[in-house]
Amino acid sequence: MALPKLLILLLSAALFPWPSPSSGAPLTGPRKEPPPLVIWHGMGDSCCNPLSMGAIKKLVELKIPGIYVLSLEIGKTLIEDMENSFFLNVNHQVSLVCEMLAQNPKLQQGYNAMGFSQGGQFLRAVAQRCPSPPMINLISVGGQHQGVYGLPRCPGESSHICDWLRKTLNVGAYTKGVQERLVQAEYWHDPIKEEIYRNSSIFLADINQERGINETYRKNLMALKNFVMVKFLNDSVVDPVDSEWFGFYRSGQAKETEPLQDTALYTEDRLGLKEMDKAGKLIFLAVEGDHLQFSEQWFCTSLLPFLV
Ligand SMILES: *[C@@H]1O[C@H](CO)[C@@H](O)[C@H](O)[C@H]1NC(C)=O
Ligand SMILES: *[C@@H]1O[C@H](CO)[C@@H](O)[C@H](O)[C@H]1NC(C)=O
Ligand SMILES: *[C@@H]1O[C@H](CO)[C@@H](O)[C@H](O)[C@H]1NC(C)=O
């Protein structure tokens, strides 16, 4: 109980700064604007659904007056945006977003990023590939940083798409045609066929340095102030849930998992995560509940402090 209280205090102090008694300076001059926030939605969702991202945007705007919030729309309509979350090549989506961010005058001094579910790993790709404008904090809410080896349940209304998706992934996730056209195949991580994953995954294996070390990725990720990863303790959508904290199945089997800190990616520090961890830049948060199920109070006390 002590921690949430502390966070509320920190948050209210940040939102309503009072003059420090030692300085004695009057409260004059313009108040520093909060950095803008960029949001990337999850699978089967869209930028502006009033029940999901629309509500998050509203809440953030209410709690942090003056903040500019951009909820990314991938495509020209909400339907296209939703369909693209299944069928538009992720590398292409990341390039589109990099272009949008580079061209948005409001973001040029830097921005915070918050990705929901697959939007979490997509925004990490943005951080690694596109350092300008700079991302300040990356907040991954249920993102799958080591991919998935199963989608036991789909969120929301997409269950018919999910049944089909599951079959396709099981049959041929790593064939070229599927890789290029199916978003979830691009972060499909088969721990039993680790070598095929390493060779053929066009998105996740690339950003996770599985085919060699791209020093640019390392440098860019390490430039983040904080990389916050939220794990849902009762998640029934993501397999394995450990992926939300960058852990995964130990290679060669699909039963036992290992935490990030035991993986070669970390011990060899191929992505700078070990150095970031030592510097206190990796923040692991856990919340009770199913995939993306959290209370407004939890969101405000746990995540808003990173946005002010
Ligand atoms: C490393 O990443 C940068 C940024 O995306 C890219 O321009 C470059 O081609 C990559 N280098 C290699 C060797 O893949
Ligand atoms: C993966 O790629 C390496 C290097 O190109 C190759 O030697 C190996 O046979 C490939 N393995 C599989 C399973 O495709
Ligand atoms: C959620 O998971 C946690 C950790 O495994 C467990 O302690 C808790 O009882 C679960 N809560 C529900 C509602 O199932």
mmCIF file of C-alpha atoms and ligand atoms in Angstrom:
data_model
loop_
_atom_site.group_PDB
_atom_site.id
_atom_site.type_symbol
_atom_site.label_atom_id
_atom_site.label_comp_id
_atom_site.label_asym_id
_atom_site.label_seq_id
_atom_site.Cartn_x
_atom_site.Cartn_y
_atom_site.Cartn_z
ATOM 1 C CA MET A 1 0.000 0.000 0.000
ATOM 2 C CA ALA A 2 2.898 2.350 0.669
ATOM 3 C CA LEU A 3 4.058 2.366 -2.932
ATOM 4 C CA PRO A 4 0.871 3.558 -4.669
ATOM 5 C CA LYS A 5 0.572 6.323 -2.087
ATOM 6 C CA LEU A 6 4.104 7.422 -2.837
ATOM 7 C CA LEU A 7 3.374 7.421 -6.553
ATOM 8 C CA ILE A 8 0.271 9.525 -6.049
ATOM 9 C CA LEU A 9 2.374 11.995 -4.077
ATOM 10 C CA LEU A 10 5.052 12.066 -6.750
ATOM 11 C CA LEU A 11 2.400 12.499 -9.406
ATOM 12 C CA SER A 12 0.586 15.317 -7.689
ATOM 13 C CA ALA A 13 3.899 17.005 -6.977
ATOM 14 C CA ALA A 14 4.745 16.807 -10.652
ATOM 15 C CA LEU A 15 1.347 18.065 -11.759
ATOM 16 C CA PHE A 16 0.985 20.819 -9.203
ATOM 17 C CA PRO A 17 4.475 21.983 -8.361
ATOM 18 C CA TRP A 18 4.773 24.223 -5.341
ATOM 19 C CA PRO A 19 7.639 26.659 -4.800
ATOM 20 C CA SER A 20 10.553 25.151 -2.976
ATOM 21 C CA PRO A 21 11.072 26.913 0.380
ATOM 22 C CA SER A 22 14.847 27.050 -0.005
ATOM 23 C CA SER A 23 14.809 28.914 -3.302
ATOM 24 C CA GLY A 24 12.139 31.383 -2.277
ATOM 25 C CA ALA A 25 11.538 32.071 -5.964
ATOM 26 C CA PRO A 26 8.047 33.187 -6.935
ATOM 27 C CA LEU A 27 6.023 30.905 -9.191
ATOM 28 C CA THR A 28 6.415 32.903 -12.369
ATOM 29 C CA GLY A 29 7.346 32.122 -15.922
ATOM 30 C CA PRO A 30 5.682 29.588 -18.192
ATOM 31 C CA ARG A 31 5.089 26.132 -16.741
ATOM 32 C CA LYS A 32 7.012 23.452 -18.560
ATOM 33 C CA GLU A 33 4.789 21.638 -21.029
ATOM 34 C CA PRO A 34 4.451 17.896 -20.587
ATOM 35 C CA PRO A 35 6.076 15.918 -23.434
ATOM 36 C CA PRO A 36 3.656 14.655 -26.091
ATOM 37 C CA LEU A 37 2.456 11.057 -25.970
ATOM 38 C CA VAL A 38 2.259 8.654 -28.929
ATOM 39 C CA ILE A 39 -0.006 5.609 -28.526
ATOM 40 C CA TRP A 40 -0.007 2.451 -30.680
ATOM 41 C CA HIS A 41 -3.022 0.162 -30.320
ATOM 42 C CA GLY A 42 -3.090 -3.636 -30.275
ATOM 43 C CA MET A 43 -4.336 -6.439 -32.531
ATOM 44 C CA GLY A 44 -7.913 -6.026 -33.799
ATOM 45 C CA ASP A 45 -8.147 -2.546 -32.297
ATOM 46 C CA SER A 46 -7.943 0.925 -33.816
ATOM 47 C CA CYS A 47 -6.657 4.362 -32.909
ATOM 48 C CA CYS A 48 -9.918 5.799 -31.783
ATOM 49 C CA ASN A 49 -12.297 3.220 -30.406
ATOM 50 C CA PRO A 50 -14.098 5.103 -27.597
ATOM 51 C CA LEU A 51 -13.928 1.965 -25.422
ATOM 52 C CA SER A 52 -10.178 1.439 -25.763
ATOM 53 C CA MET A 53 -7.583 3.863 -27.140
ATOM 54 C CA GLY A 54 -10.114 6.707 -27.321
ATOM 55 C CA ALA A 55 -10.759 6.321 -23.593
ATOM 56 C CA ILE A 56 -7.034 6.173 -22.793
ATOM 57 C CA LYS A 57 -6.381 9.342 -24.807
ATOM 58 C CA LYS A 58 -9.215 11.154 -23.021
ATOM 59 C CA LEU A 59 -8.046 10.015 -19.608
ATOM 60 C CA VAL A 60 -4.459 11.143 -20.232
ATOM 61 C CA GLU A 61 -5.683 14.514 -21.530
ATOM 62 C CA LEU A 62 -7.852 14.944 -18.456
ATOM 63 C CA LYS A 63 -5.118 14.035 -15.969
ATOM 64 C CA ILE A 64 -2.262 15.891 -17.667
ATOM 65 C CA PRO A 65 -3.661 19.240 -18.816
ATOM 66 C CA GLY A 66 -2.036 20.597 -21.959
ATOM 67 C CA ILE A 67 -0.575 17.287 -23.120
ATOM 68 C CA TYR A 68 -0.655 16.459 -26.851
ATOM 69 C CA VAL A 69 -1.699 12.841 -27.441
ATOM 70 C CA LEU A 70 -1.370 11.168 -30.835
ATOM 71 C CA SER A 71 -3.101 7.795 -31.135
ATOM 72 C CA LEU A 72 -1.657 6.212 -34.273
ATOM 73 C CA GLU A 73 -4.018 5.315 -37.112
ATOM 74 C CA ILE A 74 -2.462 2.914 -39.601
ATOM 75 C CA GLY A 75 -4.505 3.473 -42.747
ATOM 76 C CA LYS A 76 -7.142 5.907 -43.906
ATOM 77 C CA THR A 77 -10.153 4.638 -41.956
ATOM 78 C CA LEU A 78 -10.795 2.911 -38.634
ATOM 79 C CA ILE A 79 -11.662 -0.327 -40.475
ATOM 80 C CA GLU A 80 -8.418 -0.173 -42.433
ATOM 81 C CA ASP A 81 -6.536 0.544 -39.215
ATOM 82 C CA MET A 82 -8.067 -2.550 -37.603
ATOM 83 C CA GLU A 83 -7.420 -4.767 -40.648
ATOM 84 C CA ASN A 84 -3.842 -3.561 -40.905
ATOM 85 C CA SER A 85 -3.246 -4.847 -37.369
ATOM 86 C CA PHE A 86 -3.563 -8.322 -38.915
ATOM 87 C CA PHE A 87 -2.471 -7.956 -42.514
ATOM 88 C CA LEU A 88 -0.008 -5.110 -43.084
ATOM 89 C CA ASN A 89 3.681 -6.078 -42.960
ATOM 90 C CA VAL A 90 5.065 -4.803 -39.644
ATOM 91 C CA ASN A 91 8.303 -3.496 -41.154
ATOM 92 C CA HIS A 92 6.162 -1.417 -43.478
ATOM 93 C CA GLN A 93 3.976 -0.218 -40.572
ATOM 94 C CA VAL A 94 7.053 0.820 -38.592
ATOM 95 C CA SER A 95 8.388 2.825 -41.568
ATOM 96 C CA LEU A 96 5.008 4.519 -41.981
ATOM 97 C CA VAL A 97 4.966 5.483 -38.307
ATOM 98 C CA CYS A 98 8.565 6.740 -38.409
ATOM 99 C CA GLU A 99 7.573 9.010 -41.279
ATOM 100 C CA MET A 100 4.456 10.262 -39.449
ATOM 101 C CA LEU A 101 6.500 11.076 -36.339
ATOM 102 C CA ALA A 102 9.283 12.762 -38.301
ATOM 103 C CA GLN A 103 6.762 15.003 -40.053
ATOM 104 C CA ASN A 104 4.744 15.993 -36.988
ATOM 105 C CA PRO A 105 5.961 19.403 -35.776
ATOM 106 C CA LYS A 106 4.553 18.797 -32.279
ATOM 107 C CA LEU A 107 6.896 15.858 -31.642
ATOM 108 C CA GLN A 108 10.228 17.296 -32.644
ATOM 109 C CA GLN A 109 11.457 17.982 -29.090
ATOM 110 C CA GLY A 110 10.842 14.345 -28.149
ATOM 111 C CA TYR A 111 7.864 12.277 -27.051
ATOM 112 C CA ASN A 112 6.829 9.455 -24.753
ATOM 113 C CA ALA A 113 5.456 6.285 -26.325
ATOM 114 C CA MET A 114 2.871 3.853 -25.009
ATOM 115 C CA GLY A 115 2.149 0.637 -26.886
ATOM 116 C CA PHE A 116 -0.682 -1.715 -26.092
ATOM 117 C CA SER A 117 -0.103 -5.430 -26.713
ATOM 118 C CA GLN A 118 1.626 -5.842 -30.115
ATOM 119 C CA GLY A 119 1.853 -2.035 -30.284
ATOM 120 C CA GLY A 120 4.465 -2.426 -27.512
ATOM 121 C CA GLN A 121 6.975 -4.331 -29.616
ATOM 122 C CA PHE A 122 6.157 -2.199 -32.681
ATOM 123 C CA LEU A 123 7.021 0.988 -30.787
ATOM 124 C CA ARG A 124 10.256 -0.628 -29.598
ATOM 125 C CA ALA A 125 11.112 -1.115 -33.279
ATOM 126 C CA VAL A 126 10.411 2.592 -33.803
ATOM 127 C CA ALA A 127 12.814 3.419 -30.936
ATOM 128 C CA GLN A 128 15.523 1.174 -32.408
ATOM 129 C CA ARG A 129 15.144 2.180 -36.044
ATOM 130 C CA CYS A 130 14.106 5.833 -35.903
ATOM 131 C CA PRO A 131 15.963 7.938 -33.324
ATOM 132 C CA SER A 132 14.600 11.212 -34.631
ATOM 133 C CA PRO A 133 12.484 12.650 -33.142
ATOM 134 C CA PRO A 134 13.729 11.071 -29.905
ATOM 135 C CA MET A 135 11.548 8.771 -27.829
ATOM 136 C CA ILE A 136 11.895 9.576 -24.125
ATOM 137 C CA ASN A 137 10.131 6.771 -22.225
ATOM 138 C CA LEU A 138 8.792 3.604 -23.828
ATOM 139 C CA ILE A 139 5.876 2.041 -21.990
ATOM 140 C CA SER A 140 4.884 -1.407 -23.180
ATOM 141 C CA VAL A 141 1.486 -2.485 -21.848
ATOM 142 C CA GLY A 142 1.291 -6.253 -22.366
ATOM 143 C CA GLY A 143 3.686 -6.125 -25.356
ATOM 144 C CA GLN A 144 5.340 -9.393 -26.420
ATOM 145 C CA HIS A 145 9.037 -8.630 -26.710
ATOM 146 C CA GLN A 146 10.058 -12.220 -27.363
ATOM 147 C CA GLY A 147 7.002 -12.885 -29.489
ATOM 148 C CA VAL A 148 4.312 -15.492 -28.955
ATOM 149 C CA TYR A 149 4.064 -19.226 -29.416
ATOM 150 C CA GLY A 150 0.329 -19.370 -29.246
ATOM 151 C CA LEU A 151 -2.694 -17.108 -29.120
ATOM 152 C CA PRO A 152 -4.947 -19.050 -26.748
ATOM 153 C CA ARG A 153 -7.647 -16.408 -26.962
ATOM 154 C CA CYS A 154 -8.181 -13.272 -28.974
ATOM 155 C CA PRO A 155 -9.074 -9.999 -27.333
ATOM 156 C CA GLY A 156 -12.346 -8.315 -28.194
ATOM 157 C CA GLU A 157 -14.522 -9.321 -31.123
ATOM 158 C CA SER A 158 -11.970 -10.950 -33.386
ATOM 159 C CA SER A 159 -12.422 -14.595 -32.389
ATOM 160 C CA HIS A 160 -13.297 -15.835 -35.898
ATOM 161 C CA ILE A 161 -10.145 -14.221 -37.308
ATOM 162 C CA CYS A 162 -8.186 -15.782 -34.450
ATOM 163 C CA ASP A 163 -9.278 -19.351 -35.189
ATOM 164 C CA TRP A 164 -8.078 -18.940 -38.742
ATOM 165 C CA LEU A 165 -4.921 -17.169 -37.591
ATOM 166 C CA ARG A 166 -3.949 -19.947 -35.211
ATOM 167 C CA LYS A 167 -4.247 -22.588 -37.943
ATOM 168 C CA THR A 168 -2.230 -20.567 -40.426
ATOM 169 C CA LEU A 169 0.519 -19.894 -37.900
ATOM 170 C CA ASN A 170 0.772 -23.532 -36.912
ATOM 171 C CA VAL A 171 1.047 -24.679 -40.499
ATOM 172 C CA GLY A 172 3.419 -22.165 -42.046
ATOM 173 C CA ALA A 173 4.336 -19.116 -39.961
ATOM 174 C CA TYR A 174 7.833 -18.996 -41.411
ATOM 175 C CA THR A 175 7.047 -19.359 -45.105
ATOM 176 C CA LYS A 176 7.876 -16.231 -47.075
ATOM 177 C CA GLY A 177 4.324 -15.498 -48.200
ATOM 178 C CA VAL A 178 2.913 -15.718 -44.668
ATOM 179 C CA GLN A 179 5.770 -13.702 -43.152
ATOM 180 C CA GLU A 180 5.224 -10.852 -45.552
ATOM 181 C CA ARG A 181 1.471 -10.670 -45.155
ATOM 182 C CA LEU A 182 0.533 -11.739 -41.654
ATOM 183 C CA VAL A 183 1.435 -9.480 -38.749
ATOM 184 C CA GLN A 184 1.272 -12.148 -36.032
ATOM 185 C CA ALA A 185 3.576 -14.462 -38.040
ATOM 186 C CA GLU A 186 6.175 -11.707 -37.896
ATOM 187 C CA TYR A 187 6.427 -12.084 -34.118
ATOM 188 C CA TRP A 188 5.673 -15.806 -34.032
ATOM 189 C CA HIS A 189 8.489 -17.416 -32.034
ATOM 190 C CA ASP A 190 8.686 -21.208 -32.186
ATOM 191 C CA PRO A 191 11.134 -22.270 -29.433
ATOM 192 C CA ILE A 192 11.358 -25.779 -30.885
ATOM 193 C CA LYS A 193 12.371 -24.474 -34.320
ATOM 194 C CA GLU A 194 14.560 -21.705 -32.986
ATOM 195 C CA GLU A 195 16.920 -21.755 -35.969
ATOM 196 C CA ILE A 196 14.128 -21.401 -38.511
ATOM 197 C CA TYR A 197 12.719 -18.540 -36.448
ATOM 198 C CA ARG A 198 16.121 -16.881 -36.338
ATOM 199 C CA ASN A 199 16.580 -17.209 -40.091
ATOM 200 C CA SER A 200 13.063 -16.478 -41.304
ATOM 201 C CA SER A 201 11.293 -14.075 -38.949
ATOM 202 C CA ILE A 202 11.322 -10.824 -40.898
ATOM 203 C CA PHE A 203 10.449 -8.604 -37.929
ATOM 204 C CA LEU A 204 11.039 -9.925 -34.413
ATOM 205 C CA ALA A 205 14.280 -11.800 -35.125
ATOM 206 C CA ASP A 206 15.584 -8.605 -36.714
ATOM 207 C CA ILE A 207 14.787 -6.215 -33.860
ATOM 208 C CA ASN A 208 15.970 -8.805 -31.309
ATOM 209 C CA GLN A 209 19.393 -9.061 -32.961
ATOM 210 C CA GLU A 210 19.008 -12.777 -33.729
ATOM 211 C CA ARG A 211 20.942 -12.549 -37.001
ATOM 212 C CA GLY A 212 23.846 -10.461 -35.754
ATOM 213 C CA ILE A 213 24.255 -7.253 -33.839
ATOM 214 C CA ASN A 214 23.129 -3.986 -35.344
ATOM 215 C CA GLU A 215 24.970 -1.421 -33.205
ATOM 216 C CA THR A 216 22.493 1.246 -34.257
ATOM 217 C CA TYR A 217 19.630 -0.689 -32.640
ATOM 218 C CA ARG A 218 21.626 -1.032 -29.444
ATOM 219 C CA LYS A 219 22.616 2.611 -29.284
ATOM 220 C CA ASN A 220 19.110 3.851 -30.059
ATOM 221 C CA LEU A 221 17.373 1.642 -27.509
ATOM 222 C CA MET A 222 19.870 2.611 -24.819
ATOM 223 C CA ALA A 223 19.053 6.278 -25.442
ATOM 224 C CA LEU A 224 15.651 5.748 -23.803
ATOM 225 C CA LYS A 225 15.218 7.255 -20.361
ATOM 226 C CA ASN A 226 13.086 4.328 -19.198
ATOM 227 C CA PHE A 227 11.752 1.159 -20.811
ATOM 228 C CA VAL A 228 8.679 0.175 -18.813
ATOM 229 C CA MET A 229 7.189 -3.296 -19.329
ATOM 230 C CA VAL A 230 3.778 -4.169 -17.914
ATOM 231 C CA LYS A 231 2.883 -7.840 -17.454
ATOM 232 C CA PHE A 232 -0.684 -9.055 -16.870
ATOM 233 C CA LEU A 233 -0.544 -11.768 -14.230
ATOM 234 C CA ASN A 234 -3.719 -13.506 -15.424
ATOM 235 C CA ASP A 235 -3.224 -13.063 -19.150
ATOM 236 C CA SER A 236 -5.150 -15.616 -21.236
ATOM 237 C CA VAL A 237 -4.263 -14.135 -24.649
ATOM 238 C CA VAL A 238 -0.469 -14.211 -24.717
ATOM 239 C CA ASP A 239 1.587 -17.430 -24.631
ATOM 240 C CA PRO A 240 3.926 -17.283 -22.799
ATOM 241 C CA VAL A 241 3.048 -14.337 -20.580
ATOM 242 C CA ASP A 242 6.772 -14.031 -19.692
ATOM 243 C CA SER A 243 7.244 -12.404 -23.117
ATOM 244 C CA GLU A 244 5.633 -9.269 -21.659
ATOM 245 C CA TRP A 245 8.777 -8.929 -19.504
ATOM 246 C CA PHE A 246 11.063 -9.987 -22.359
ATOM 247 C CA GLY A 247 11.381 -13.586 -21.128
ATOM 248 C CA PHE A 248 10.455 -16.671 -23.149
ATOM 249 C CA TYR A 249 10.488 -20.460 -23.367
ATOM 250 C CA ARG A 250 13.947 -21.887 -22.893
ATOM 251 C CA SER A 251 15.086 -22.887 -26.391
ATOM 252 C CA GLY A 252 14.235 -26.405 -27.597
ATOM 253 C CA GLN A 253 10.987 -26.925 -25.684
ATOM 254 C CA ALA A 254 7.730 -25.155 -24.888
ATOM 255 C CA LYS A 255 7.162 -25.802 -21.186
ATOM 256 C CA GLU A 256 9.759 -24.069 -19.073
ATOM 257 C CA THR A 257 10.303 -20.362 -19.389
ATOM 258 C CA GLU A 258 13.290 -18.233 -18.498
ATOM 259 C CA PRO A 259 13.418 -14.577 -17.488
ATOM 260 C CA LEU A 260 15.139 -11.983 -19.667
ATOM 261 C CA GLN A 261 18.127 -11.977 -17.305
ATOM 262 C CA ASP A 262 18.920 -15.634 -18.173
ATOM 263 C CA THR A 263 18.815 -15.191 -21.960
ATOM 264 C CA ALA A 264 21.870 -14.761 -24.213
ATOM 265 C CA LEU A 265 20.313 -11.549 -25.518
ATOM 266 C CA TYR A 266 20.823 -10.183 -21.998
ATOM 267 C CA THR A 267 24.015 -11.918 -20.799
ATOM 268 C CA GLU A 268 25.823 -11.053 -24.059
ATOM 269 C CA ASP A 269 24.082 -7.673 -23.951
ATOM 270 C CA ARG A 270 23.276 -7.812 -27.651
ATOM 271 C CA LEU A 271 20.637 -5.091 -27.354
ATOM 272 C CA GLY A 272 21.959 -3.032 -24.433
ATOM 273 C CA LEU A 273 19.278 -4.374 -22.090
ATOM 274 C CA LYS A 274 21.777 -5.493 -19.454
ATOM 275 C CA GLU A 275 23.400 -2.091 -19.356
ATOM 276 C CA MET A 276 19.976 -0.449 -19.200
ATOM 277 C CA ASP A 277 18.978 -2.775 -16.368
ATOM 278 C CA LYS A 278 22.116 -1.941 -14.376
ATOM 279 C CA ALA A 279 21.356 1.747 -14.891
ATOM 280 C CA GLY A 280 17.833 1.252 -13.522
ATOM 281 C CA LYS A 281 16.221 2.016 -16.890
ATOM 282 C CA LEU A 282 14.249 -1.239 -17.174
ATOM 283 C CA ILE A 283 11.078 -1.081 -15.143
ATOM 284 C CA PHE A 284 9.073 -4.270 -14.684
ATOM 285 C CA LEU A 285 5.490 -3.736 -13.559
ATOM 286 C CA ALA A 286 2.966 -6.473 -12.850
ATOM 287 C CA VAL A 287 -0.764 -6.076 -12.572
ATOM 288 C CA GLU A 288 -3.403 -8.592 -11.649
ATOM 289 C CA GLY A 289 -5.927 -9.215 -14.405
ATOM 290 C CA ASP A 290 -6.385 -10.584 -17.908
ATOM 291 C CA HIS A 291 -4.771 -9.122 -21.046
ATOM 292 C CA LEU A 292 -5.074 -5.304 -21.054
ATOM 293 C CA GLN A 293 -7.495 -5.388 -18.110
ATOM 294 C CA PHE A 294 -6.563 -2.706 -15.610
ATOM 295 C CA SER A 295 -8.340 -0.118 -13.530
ATOM 296 C CA GLU A 296 -8.222 3.595 -14.151
ATOM 297 C CA GLN A 297 -6.669 3.994 -10.716
ATOM 298 C CA TRP A 298 -3.869 1.537 -11.519
ATOM 299 C CA PHE A 299 -3.199 3.295 -14.835
ATOM 300 C CA CYS A 300 -3.048 6.694 -13.165
ATOM 301 C CA THR A 301 -0.828 5.698 -10.258
ATOM 302 C CA SER A 302 1.510 3.343 -12.152
ATOM 303 C CA LEU A 303 1.877 4.788 -15.649
ATOM 304 C CA LEU A 304 1.039 8.496 -15.603
ATOM 305 C CA PRO A 305 4.161 9.376 -13.558
ATOM 306 C CA PHE A 306 6.244 8.445 -16.621
ATOM 307 C CA LEU A 307 4.361 10.932 -18.789
ATOM 308 C CA VAL A 308 4.852 14.194 -16.920
HETATM 309 C C1 LIG B 1 20.794 -1.379 -38.692
HETATM 310 O O1 LIG B 1 19.635 -0.609 -38.456
HETATM 311 C C2 LIG B 1 19.569 0.598 -39.188
HETATM 312 C C3 LIG B 1 18.342 1.350 -38.722
HETATM 313 O O2 LIG B 1 17.173 0.680 -39.080
HETATM 314 C C4 LIG B 1 19.535 0.284 -40.686
HETATM 315 O O3 LIG B 1 19.517 1.470 -41.411
HETATM 316 C C5 LIG B 1 20.744 -0.569 -41.047
HETATM 317 O O4 LIG B 1 20.647 -0.967 -42.392
HETATM 318 C C6 LIG B 1 20.858 -1.787 -40.152
HETATM 319 N N1 LIG B 1 22.102 -2.478 -40.419
HETATM 320 C C7 LIG B 1 22.135 -3.773 -40.657
HETATM 321 C C8 LIG B 1 23.509 -4.330 -40.849
HETATM 322 O O5 LIG B 1 21.141 -4.480 -40.734
HETATM 323 C C1 LIG B 2 19.885 -20.756 -41.165
HETATM 324 O O1 LIG B 2 20.810 -19.926 -41.821
HETATM 325 C C2 LIG B 2 22.165 -20.399 -41.740
HETATM 326 C C3 LIG B 2 23.071 -19.331 -42.332
HETATM 327 O O2 LIG B 2 22.592 -18.853 -43.552
HETATM 328 C C4 LIG B 2 22.247 -21.739 -42.485
HETATM 329 O O3 LIG B 2 23.553 -22.252 -42.400
HETATM 330 C C5 LIG B 2 21.275 -22.736 -41.834
HETATM 331 O O4 LIG B 2 21.241 -23.941 -42.566
HETATM 332 C C6 LIG B 2 19.855 -22.144 -41.776
HETATM 333 N N1 LIG B 2 19.037 -23.046 -40.999
HETATM 334 C C7 LIG B 2 17.770 -23.312 -41.272
HETATM 335 C C8 LIG B 2 17.104 -24.318 -40.400
HETATM 336 O O5 LIG B 2 17.153 -22.745 -42.164
HETATM 337 C C1 LIG B 3 -3.788 -13.858 -10.991
HETATM 338 O O1 LIG B 3 -2.495 -14.424 -10.993
HETATM 339 C C2 LIG B 3 -1.800 -14.285 -9.765
HETATM 340 C C3 LIG B 3 -0.371 -14.766 -9.963
HETATM 341 O O2 LIG B 3 -0.336 -15.974 -10.630
HETATM 342 C C4 LIG B 3 -2.556 -15.045 -8.684
HETATM 343 O O3 LIG B 3 -1.902 -14.893 -7.444
HETATM 344 C C5 LIG B 3 -3.974 -14.475 -8.589
HETATM 345 O O4 LIG B 3 -4.724 -15.250 -7.680
HETATM 346 C C6 LIG B 3 -4.664 -14.499 -9.945
HETATM 347 N N1 LIG B 3 -5.922 -13.780 -9.841
HETATM 348 C C7 LIG B 3 -7.043 -14.218 -10.401
HETATM 349 C C8 LIG B 3 -8.231 -13.337 -10.224
HETATM 350 O O5 LIG B 3 -7.125 -15.282 -10.990
#
